[in-house]
Short mmCIF file of C-alpha atoms and ligand atoms in Angstrom, two decimals:
data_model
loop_
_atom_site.label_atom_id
_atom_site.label_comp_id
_atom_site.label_asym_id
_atom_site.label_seq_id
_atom_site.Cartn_x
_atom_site.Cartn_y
_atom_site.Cartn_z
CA UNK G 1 33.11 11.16 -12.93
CA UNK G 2 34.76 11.42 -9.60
CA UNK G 3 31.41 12.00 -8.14
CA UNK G 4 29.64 8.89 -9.89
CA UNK G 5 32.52 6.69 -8.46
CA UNK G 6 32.08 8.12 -5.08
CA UNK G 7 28.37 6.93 -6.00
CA UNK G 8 29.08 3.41 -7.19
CA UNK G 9 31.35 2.69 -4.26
CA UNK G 10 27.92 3.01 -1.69
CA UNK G 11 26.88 0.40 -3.58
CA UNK G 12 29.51 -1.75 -3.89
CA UNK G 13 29.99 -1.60 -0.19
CA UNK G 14 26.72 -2.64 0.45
CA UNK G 15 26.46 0.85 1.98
CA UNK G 16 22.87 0.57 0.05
CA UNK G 17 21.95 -2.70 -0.35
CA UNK G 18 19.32 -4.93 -1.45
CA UNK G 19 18.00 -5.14 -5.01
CA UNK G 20 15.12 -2.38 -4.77
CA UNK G 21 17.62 0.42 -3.20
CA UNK G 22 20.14 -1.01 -5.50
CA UNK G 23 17.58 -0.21 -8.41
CA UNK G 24 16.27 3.67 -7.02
CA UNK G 25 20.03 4.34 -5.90
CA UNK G 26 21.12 3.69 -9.58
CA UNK G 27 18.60 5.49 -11.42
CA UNK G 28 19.17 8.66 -9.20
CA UNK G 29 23.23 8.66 -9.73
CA UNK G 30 22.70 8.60 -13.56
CA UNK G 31 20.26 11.44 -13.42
CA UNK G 32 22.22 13.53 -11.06
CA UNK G 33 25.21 12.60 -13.26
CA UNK G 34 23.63 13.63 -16.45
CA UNK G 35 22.76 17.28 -14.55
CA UNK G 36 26.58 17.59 -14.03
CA UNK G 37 28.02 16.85 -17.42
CA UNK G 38 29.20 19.31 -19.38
CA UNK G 39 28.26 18.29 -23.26
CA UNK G 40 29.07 19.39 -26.63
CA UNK G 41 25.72 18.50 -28.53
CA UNK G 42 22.78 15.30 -27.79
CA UNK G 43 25.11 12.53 -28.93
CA UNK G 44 27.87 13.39 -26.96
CA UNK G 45 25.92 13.67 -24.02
CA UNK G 46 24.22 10.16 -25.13
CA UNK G 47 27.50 8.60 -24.99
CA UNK G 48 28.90 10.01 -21.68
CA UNK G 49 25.42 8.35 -20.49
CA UNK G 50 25.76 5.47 -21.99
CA UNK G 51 29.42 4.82 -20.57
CA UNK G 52 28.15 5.94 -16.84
CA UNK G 53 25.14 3.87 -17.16
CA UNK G 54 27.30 0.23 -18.14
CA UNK G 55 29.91 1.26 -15.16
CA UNK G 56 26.29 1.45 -12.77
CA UNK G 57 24.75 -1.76 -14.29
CA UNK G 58 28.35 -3.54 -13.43
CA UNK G 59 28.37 -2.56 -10.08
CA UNK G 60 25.83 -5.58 -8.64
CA UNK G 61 26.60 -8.98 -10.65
CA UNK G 62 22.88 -10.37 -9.68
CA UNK G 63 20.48 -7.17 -9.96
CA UNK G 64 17.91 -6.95 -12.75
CA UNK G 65 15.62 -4.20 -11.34
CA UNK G 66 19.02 -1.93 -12.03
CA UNK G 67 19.46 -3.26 -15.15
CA UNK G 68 16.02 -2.63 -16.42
CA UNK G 69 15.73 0.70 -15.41
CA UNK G 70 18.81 2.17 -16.49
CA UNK G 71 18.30 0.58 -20.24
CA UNK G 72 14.44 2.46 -19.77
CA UNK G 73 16.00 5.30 -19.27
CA UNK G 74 18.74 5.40 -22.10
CA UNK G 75 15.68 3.33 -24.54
CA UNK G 76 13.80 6.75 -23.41
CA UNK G 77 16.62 9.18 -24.23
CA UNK G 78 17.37 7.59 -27.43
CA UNK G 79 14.08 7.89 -28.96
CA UNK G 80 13.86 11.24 -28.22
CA UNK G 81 17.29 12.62 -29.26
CA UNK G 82 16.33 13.54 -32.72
CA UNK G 83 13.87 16.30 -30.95
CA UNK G 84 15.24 17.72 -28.25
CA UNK G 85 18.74 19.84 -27.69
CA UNK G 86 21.47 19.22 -25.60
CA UNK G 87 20.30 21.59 -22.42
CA UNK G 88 17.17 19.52 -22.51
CA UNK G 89 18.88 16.01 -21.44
CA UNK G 90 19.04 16.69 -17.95
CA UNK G 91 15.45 17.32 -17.24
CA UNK G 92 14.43 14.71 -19.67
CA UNK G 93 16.80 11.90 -18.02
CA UNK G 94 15.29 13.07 -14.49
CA UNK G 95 11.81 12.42 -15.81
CA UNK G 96 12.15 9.22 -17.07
CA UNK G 97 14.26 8.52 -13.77
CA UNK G 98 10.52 9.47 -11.96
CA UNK G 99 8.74 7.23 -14.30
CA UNK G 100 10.96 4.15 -13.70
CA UNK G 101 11.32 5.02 -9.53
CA UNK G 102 7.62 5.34 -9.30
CA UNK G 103 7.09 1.89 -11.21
CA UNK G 104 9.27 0.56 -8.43
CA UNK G 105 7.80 2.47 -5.53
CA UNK G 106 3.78 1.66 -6.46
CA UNK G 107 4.96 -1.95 -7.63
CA UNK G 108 6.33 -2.18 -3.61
CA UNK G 109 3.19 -0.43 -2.15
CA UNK G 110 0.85 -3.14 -3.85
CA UNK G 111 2.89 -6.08 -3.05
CA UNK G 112 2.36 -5.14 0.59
CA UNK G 113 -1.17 -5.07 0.05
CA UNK G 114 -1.44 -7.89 -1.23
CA UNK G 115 1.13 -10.34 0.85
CA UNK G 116 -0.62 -8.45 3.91
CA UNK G 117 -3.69 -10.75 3.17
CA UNK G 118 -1.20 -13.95 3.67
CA UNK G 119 -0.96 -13.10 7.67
CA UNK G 120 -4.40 -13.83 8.77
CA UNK G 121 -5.67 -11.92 11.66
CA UNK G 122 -6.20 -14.16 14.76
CA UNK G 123 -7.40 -13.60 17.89
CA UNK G 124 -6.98 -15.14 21.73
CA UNK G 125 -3.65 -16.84 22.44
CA UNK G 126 -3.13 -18.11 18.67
CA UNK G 127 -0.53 -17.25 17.36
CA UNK G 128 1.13 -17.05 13.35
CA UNK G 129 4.70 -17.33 12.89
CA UNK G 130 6.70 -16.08 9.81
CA UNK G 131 10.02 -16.53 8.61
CA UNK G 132 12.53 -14.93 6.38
CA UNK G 133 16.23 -14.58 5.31
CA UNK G 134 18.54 -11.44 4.66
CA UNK G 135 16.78 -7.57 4.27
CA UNK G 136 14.10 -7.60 1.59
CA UNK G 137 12.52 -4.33 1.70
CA UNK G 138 9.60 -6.33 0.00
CA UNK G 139 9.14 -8.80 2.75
CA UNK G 140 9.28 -5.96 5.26
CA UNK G 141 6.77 -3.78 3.45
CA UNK G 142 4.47 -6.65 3.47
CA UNK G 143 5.03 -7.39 7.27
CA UNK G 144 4.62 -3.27 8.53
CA UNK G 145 1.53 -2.92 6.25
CA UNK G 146 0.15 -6.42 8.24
CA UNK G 147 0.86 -4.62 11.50
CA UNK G 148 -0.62 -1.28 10.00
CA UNK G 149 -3.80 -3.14 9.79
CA UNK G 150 -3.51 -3.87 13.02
CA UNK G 151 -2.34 -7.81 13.14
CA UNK G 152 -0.77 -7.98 16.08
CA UNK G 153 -0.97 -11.83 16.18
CA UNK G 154 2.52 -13.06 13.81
CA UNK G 155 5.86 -13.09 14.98
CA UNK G 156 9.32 -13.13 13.07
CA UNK G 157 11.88 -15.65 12.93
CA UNK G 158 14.39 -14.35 10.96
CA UNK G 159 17.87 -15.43 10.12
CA UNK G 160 20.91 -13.51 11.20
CA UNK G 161 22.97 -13.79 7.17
CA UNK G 162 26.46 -14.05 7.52
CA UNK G 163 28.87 -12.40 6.15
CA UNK G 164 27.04 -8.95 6.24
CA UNK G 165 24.46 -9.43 8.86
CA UNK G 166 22.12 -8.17 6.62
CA UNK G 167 19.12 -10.21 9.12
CA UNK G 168 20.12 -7.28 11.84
CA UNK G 169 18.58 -4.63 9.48
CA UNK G 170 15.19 -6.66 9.29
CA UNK G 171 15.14 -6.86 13.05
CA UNK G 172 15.78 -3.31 13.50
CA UNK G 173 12.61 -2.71 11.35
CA UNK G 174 10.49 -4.71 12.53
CA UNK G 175 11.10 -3.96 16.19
CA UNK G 176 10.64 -0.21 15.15
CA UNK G 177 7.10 -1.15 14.09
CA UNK G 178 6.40 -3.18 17.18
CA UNK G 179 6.60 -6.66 16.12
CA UNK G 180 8.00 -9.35 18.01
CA UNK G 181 11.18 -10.82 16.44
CA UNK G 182 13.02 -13.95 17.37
CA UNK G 183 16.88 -13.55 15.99
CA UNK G 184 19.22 -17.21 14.84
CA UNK G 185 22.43 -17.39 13.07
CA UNK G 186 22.01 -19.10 9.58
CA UNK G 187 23.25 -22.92 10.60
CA UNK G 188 19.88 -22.71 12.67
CA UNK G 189 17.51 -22.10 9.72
CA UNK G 190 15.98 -25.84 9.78
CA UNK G 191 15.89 -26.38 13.50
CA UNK G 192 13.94 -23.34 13.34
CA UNK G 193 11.22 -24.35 11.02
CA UNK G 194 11.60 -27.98 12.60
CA UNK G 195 10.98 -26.74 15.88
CA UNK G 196 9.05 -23.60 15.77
CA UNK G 197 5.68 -23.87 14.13
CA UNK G 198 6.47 -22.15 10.93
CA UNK G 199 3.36 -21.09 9.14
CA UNK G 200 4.59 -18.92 6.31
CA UNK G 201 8.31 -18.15 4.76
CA UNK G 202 8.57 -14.95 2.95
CA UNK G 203 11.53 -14.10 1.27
CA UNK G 204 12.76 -11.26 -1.27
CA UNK G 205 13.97 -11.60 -4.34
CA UNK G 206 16.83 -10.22 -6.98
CA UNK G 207 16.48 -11.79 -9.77
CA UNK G 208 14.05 -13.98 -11.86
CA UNK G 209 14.32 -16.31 -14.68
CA UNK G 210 12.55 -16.92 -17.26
CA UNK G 211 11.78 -20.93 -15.91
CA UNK G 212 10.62 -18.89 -12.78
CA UNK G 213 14.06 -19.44 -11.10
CA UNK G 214 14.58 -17.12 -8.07
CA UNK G 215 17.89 -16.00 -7.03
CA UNK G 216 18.32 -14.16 -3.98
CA UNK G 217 20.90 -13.99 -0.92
CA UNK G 218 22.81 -17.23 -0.05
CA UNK G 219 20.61 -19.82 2.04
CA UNK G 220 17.21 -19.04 0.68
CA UNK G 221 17.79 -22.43 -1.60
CA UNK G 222 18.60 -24.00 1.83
CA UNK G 223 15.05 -22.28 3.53
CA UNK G 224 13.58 -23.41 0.36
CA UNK G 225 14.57 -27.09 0.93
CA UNK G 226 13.47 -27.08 4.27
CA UNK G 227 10.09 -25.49 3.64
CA UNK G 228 10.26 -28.46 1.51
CA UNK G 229 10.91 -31.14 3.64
CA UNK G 230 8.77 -29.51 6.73
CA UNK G 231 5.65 -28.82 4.48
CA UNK G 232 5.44 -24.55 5.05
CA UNK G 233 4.28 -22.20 1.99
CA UNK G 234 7.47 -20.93 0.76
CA UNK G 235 6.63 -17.00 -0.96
CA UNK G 236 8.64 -14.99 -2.92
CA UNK G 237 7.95 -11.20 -2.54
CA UNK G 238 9.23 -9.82 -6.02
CA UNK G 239 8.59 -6.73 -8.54
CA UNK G 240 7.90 -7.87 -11.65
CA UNK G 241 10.42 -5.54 -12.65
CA UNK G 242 13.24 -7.49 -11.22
CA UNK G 243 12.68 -10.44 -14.21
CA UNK G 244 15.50 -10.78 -16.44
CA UNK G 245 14.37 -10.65 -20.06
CA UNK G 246 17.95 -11.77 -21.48
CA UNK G 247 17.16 -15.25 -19.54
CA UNK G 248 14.50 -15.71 -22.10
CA UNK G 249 17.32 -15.79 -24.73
CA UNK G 250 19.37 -18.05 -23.34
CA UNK G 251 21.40 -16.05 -21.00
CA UNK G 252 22.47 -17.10 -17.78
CA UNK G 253 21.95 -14.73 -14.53
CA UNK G 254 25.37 -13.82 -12.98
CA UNK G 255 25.84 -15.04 -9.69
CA UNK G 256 28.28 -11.87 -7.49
CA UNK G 257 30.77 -13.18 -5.79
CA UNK G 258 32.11 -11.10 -3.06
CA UNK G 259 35.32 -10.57 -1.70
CA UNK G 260 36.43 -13.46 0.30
CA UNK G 261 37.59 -10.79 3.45
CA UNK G 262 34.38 -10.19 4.49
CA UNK G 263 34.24 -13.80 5.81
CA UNK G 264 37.89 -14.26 7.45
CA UNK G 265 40.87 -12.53 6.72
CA UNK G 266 43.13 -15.16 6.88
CA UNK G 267 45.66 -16.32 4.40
CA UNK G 268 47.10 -19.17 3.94
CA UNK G 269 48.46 -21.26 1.09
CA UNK G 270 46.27 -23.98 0.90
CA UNK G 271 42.78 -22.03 1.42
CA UNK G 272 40.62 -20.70 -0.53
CA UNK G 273 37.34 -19.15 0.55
CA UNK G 274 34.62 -18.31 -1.56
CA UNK G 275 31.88 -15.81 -1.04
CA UNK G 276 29.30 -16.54 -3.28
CA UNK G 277 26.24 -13.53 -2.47
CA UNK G 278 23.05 -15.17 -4.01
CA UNK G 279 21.89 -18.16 -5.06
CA UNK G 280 19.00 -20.10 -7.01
CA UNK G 281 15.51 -21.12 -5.79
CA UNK G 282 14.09 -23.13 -8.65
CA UNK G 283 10.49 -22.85 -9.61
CA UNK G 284 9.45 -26.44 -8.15
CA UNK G 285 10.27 -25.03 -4.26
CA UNK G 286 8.39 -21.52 -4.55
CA UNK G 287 4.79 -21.61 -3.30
CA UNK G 288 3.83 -18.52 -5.42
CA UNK G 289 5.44 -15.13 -6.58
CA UNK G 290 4.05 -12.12 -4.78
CA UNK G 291 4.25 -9.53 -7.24
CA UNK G 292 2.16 -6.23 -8.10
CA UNK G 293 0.38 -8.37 -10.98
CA UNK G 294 -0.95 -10.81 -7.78
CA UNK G 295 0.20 -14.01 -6.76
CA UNK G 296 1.19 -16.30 -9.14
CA UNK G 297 3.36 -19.65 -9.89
CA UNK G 298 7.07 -18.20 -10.54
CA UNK G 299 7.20 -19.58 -14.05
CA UNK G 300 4.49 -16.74 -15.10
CA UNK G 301 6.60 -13.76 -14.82
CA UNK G 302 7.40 -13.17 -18.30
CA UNK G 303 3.69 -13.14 -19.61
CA UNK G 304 2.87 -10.84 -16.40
CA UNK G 305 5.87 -8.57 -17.33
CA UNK G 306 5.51 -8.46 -20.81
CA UNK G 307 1.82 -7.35 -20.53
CA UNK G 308 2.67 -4.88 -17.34
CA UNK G 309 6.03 -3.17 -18.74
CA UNK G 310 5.72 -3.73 -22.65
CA UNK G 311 8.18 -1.01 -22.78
CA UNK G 312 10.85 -3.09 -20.91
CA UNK G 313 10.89 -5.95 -23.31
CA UNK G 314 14.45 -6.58 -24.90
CA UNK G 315 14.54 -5.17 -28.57
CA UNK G 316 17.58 -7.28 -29.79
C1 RUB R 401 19.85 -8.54 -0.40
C2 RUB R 401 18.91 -9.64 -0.75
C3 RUB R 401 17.46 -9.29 -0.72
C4 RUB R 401 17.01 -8.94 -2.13
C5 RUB R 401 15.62 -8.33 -2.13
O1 RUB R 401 21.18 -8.84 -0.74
O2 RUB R 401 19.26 -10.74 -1.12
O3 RUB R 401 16.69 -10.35 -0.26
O4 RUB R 401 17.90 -8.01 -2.70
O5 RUB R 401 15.64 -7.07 -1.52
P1 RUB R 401 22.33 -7.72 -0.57
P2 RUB R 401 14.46 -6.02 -1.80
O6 RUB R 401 22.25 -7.26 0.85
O7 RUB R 401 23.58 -8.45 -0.91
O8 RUB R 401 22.01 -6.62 -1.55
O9 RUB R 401 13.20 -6.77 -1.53
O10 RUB R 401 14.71 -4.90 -0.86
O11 RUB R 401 14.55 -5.61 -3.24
#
């Protein structure tokens, strides 16, 4: 246990952040936990799962993709249990681990195919500008795999996102690869598109609704509203596997709230700060969904995950 909270508290820190190293982070500490148990028969060591795996799926408020693939994994273990023995559980939890990480790792290799196709390849002095908020891995994907193919034509505006600075880790990508990357703080995310011949936002995603609500790092609402008001494609860049099936019941996505210290440490009486780390994008301000089903209207996602994943969908 002391190992798994060592675990958790990488992600808790943000240490690994965003909602796909969230998900493959996750996934590994439960296998790697399960290998280090020491269990009396296949329902004990079910239950020591079962209690790591709900303190790993509390860890993020606002991340699905964990979610889902932790419940694969114990949905996998508990159909089994009846035919295996207890010194099988280890290799058994690591292989449905492999099944759920690859689902994530192909779903991110065809997104970036197919968003690639979105930056169009000019030539002479033309020029296409993107923009995006936070660290998606998604969004980056798409852009490297554009440069791969040898776009050299698109620049990045992308947003500096306060409190974390999460925006510095896109930079630092994207520079890596070559591309030319143009740096504001948040507070500068209209004047941008206002001002600088926006053709395309792409942002990432954490969570999706079942209306085909997106919810992903504070301001992408606010991008959203001003790709909006300044006509420019808004795109979300998403794995199908970060939908929420519980939405489709009724339930509400969680919205994390962080601790207030990572914006000011000051305190005082009469303030209160609030640190809210996502929030909504309703269907009516996304373009389309870039997912590894194709691009689609956001409202879509549970038929396209349904008939992708039928082995995700909630039993109860
Ligand atoms: C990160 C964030 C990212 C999504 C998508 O927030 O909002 O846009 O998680 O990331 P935080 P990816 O830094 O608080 O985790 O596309 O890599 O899954």
């Amino acid at each position: 246990m002391e190992q798994l909270k060592k675990d958790i508290s990488r992600i808790k820190s943000l240490e690994i952040q965003g909602a796909m190293n969230v998900a493959l982070s996750a996934i590994s500490f439960l296998s790697n936990y399960a290998k280090r148990i020491k269990c009396r028969n296949v329902n004990d060591c079910h239950d020591k799962l079962m209690e790591a795996k709900n303190i790993l799926m509390n860890t993020r408020d606002t991340e699905p993709a964990m979610r889902n693939g932790l419940t694969f994994i114990m949905n996998k273990l508990r159909d089994c249990l009846d035919t295996i023995c207890v010194e099988d559980v280890p290799s058994n939890i690591e292989n449905f681990k492999k099944i759920y990480h690859d689902m994530l790792i192909n779903s991110r290799m065809k997104i970036a195919e197919i968003g690639a196709r979105r930056i169009p390849d000019l030539e002479g002095k033309k020029e296409f500008v993107v923009m995006t908020h936070c660290h998606s891995s998604l969004v980056t994907a798409i852009l490297l795999e554009a440069k791969k193919q040898g776009k050299n034509n698109f620049k990045v505006i992308q947003t500096e996102t306060r409190p974390r600075y999460q925006g510095r880790k896109t930079a630092d990508e994207l520079l890596d690869a070559g591309i030319e990357v143009i740096h504001v703080v948040d507070s500068a995310m209209r004047w941008a598109v206002n001002t600088m011949d926006v053709n395309l936002i792409l942002i990432g995603a954490d969570s999706i609704t079942s209306e085909g609500t997106v919810l992903n790092k504070i301001g992408s609402r606010l991008l959203a509203l001003v790709a909006h008001e300044e006509h420019v494609p808004f795109y979300v860049a998403s794995p199908l596997l970060k939908y929420n099936p519980k939405t489709s019941f009724g339930i509400l996505e969680r919205i994390e709230m962080r601790d207030v210290e990572e914006i000011w440490d000051k305190k005082h009486e009469c303030l209160k700060i609030l640190n809210p780390a996502f929030e909504t994008v309703s269907r009516r301000y996304i373009d389309g969904l870039i997912t590894e089903a194709g691009i689609f209207a956001s409202s879509h996602v549970q038929n396209y995950f349904e008939k992708i994943y039928p082995e995700l969908i909630e039993r109860d």
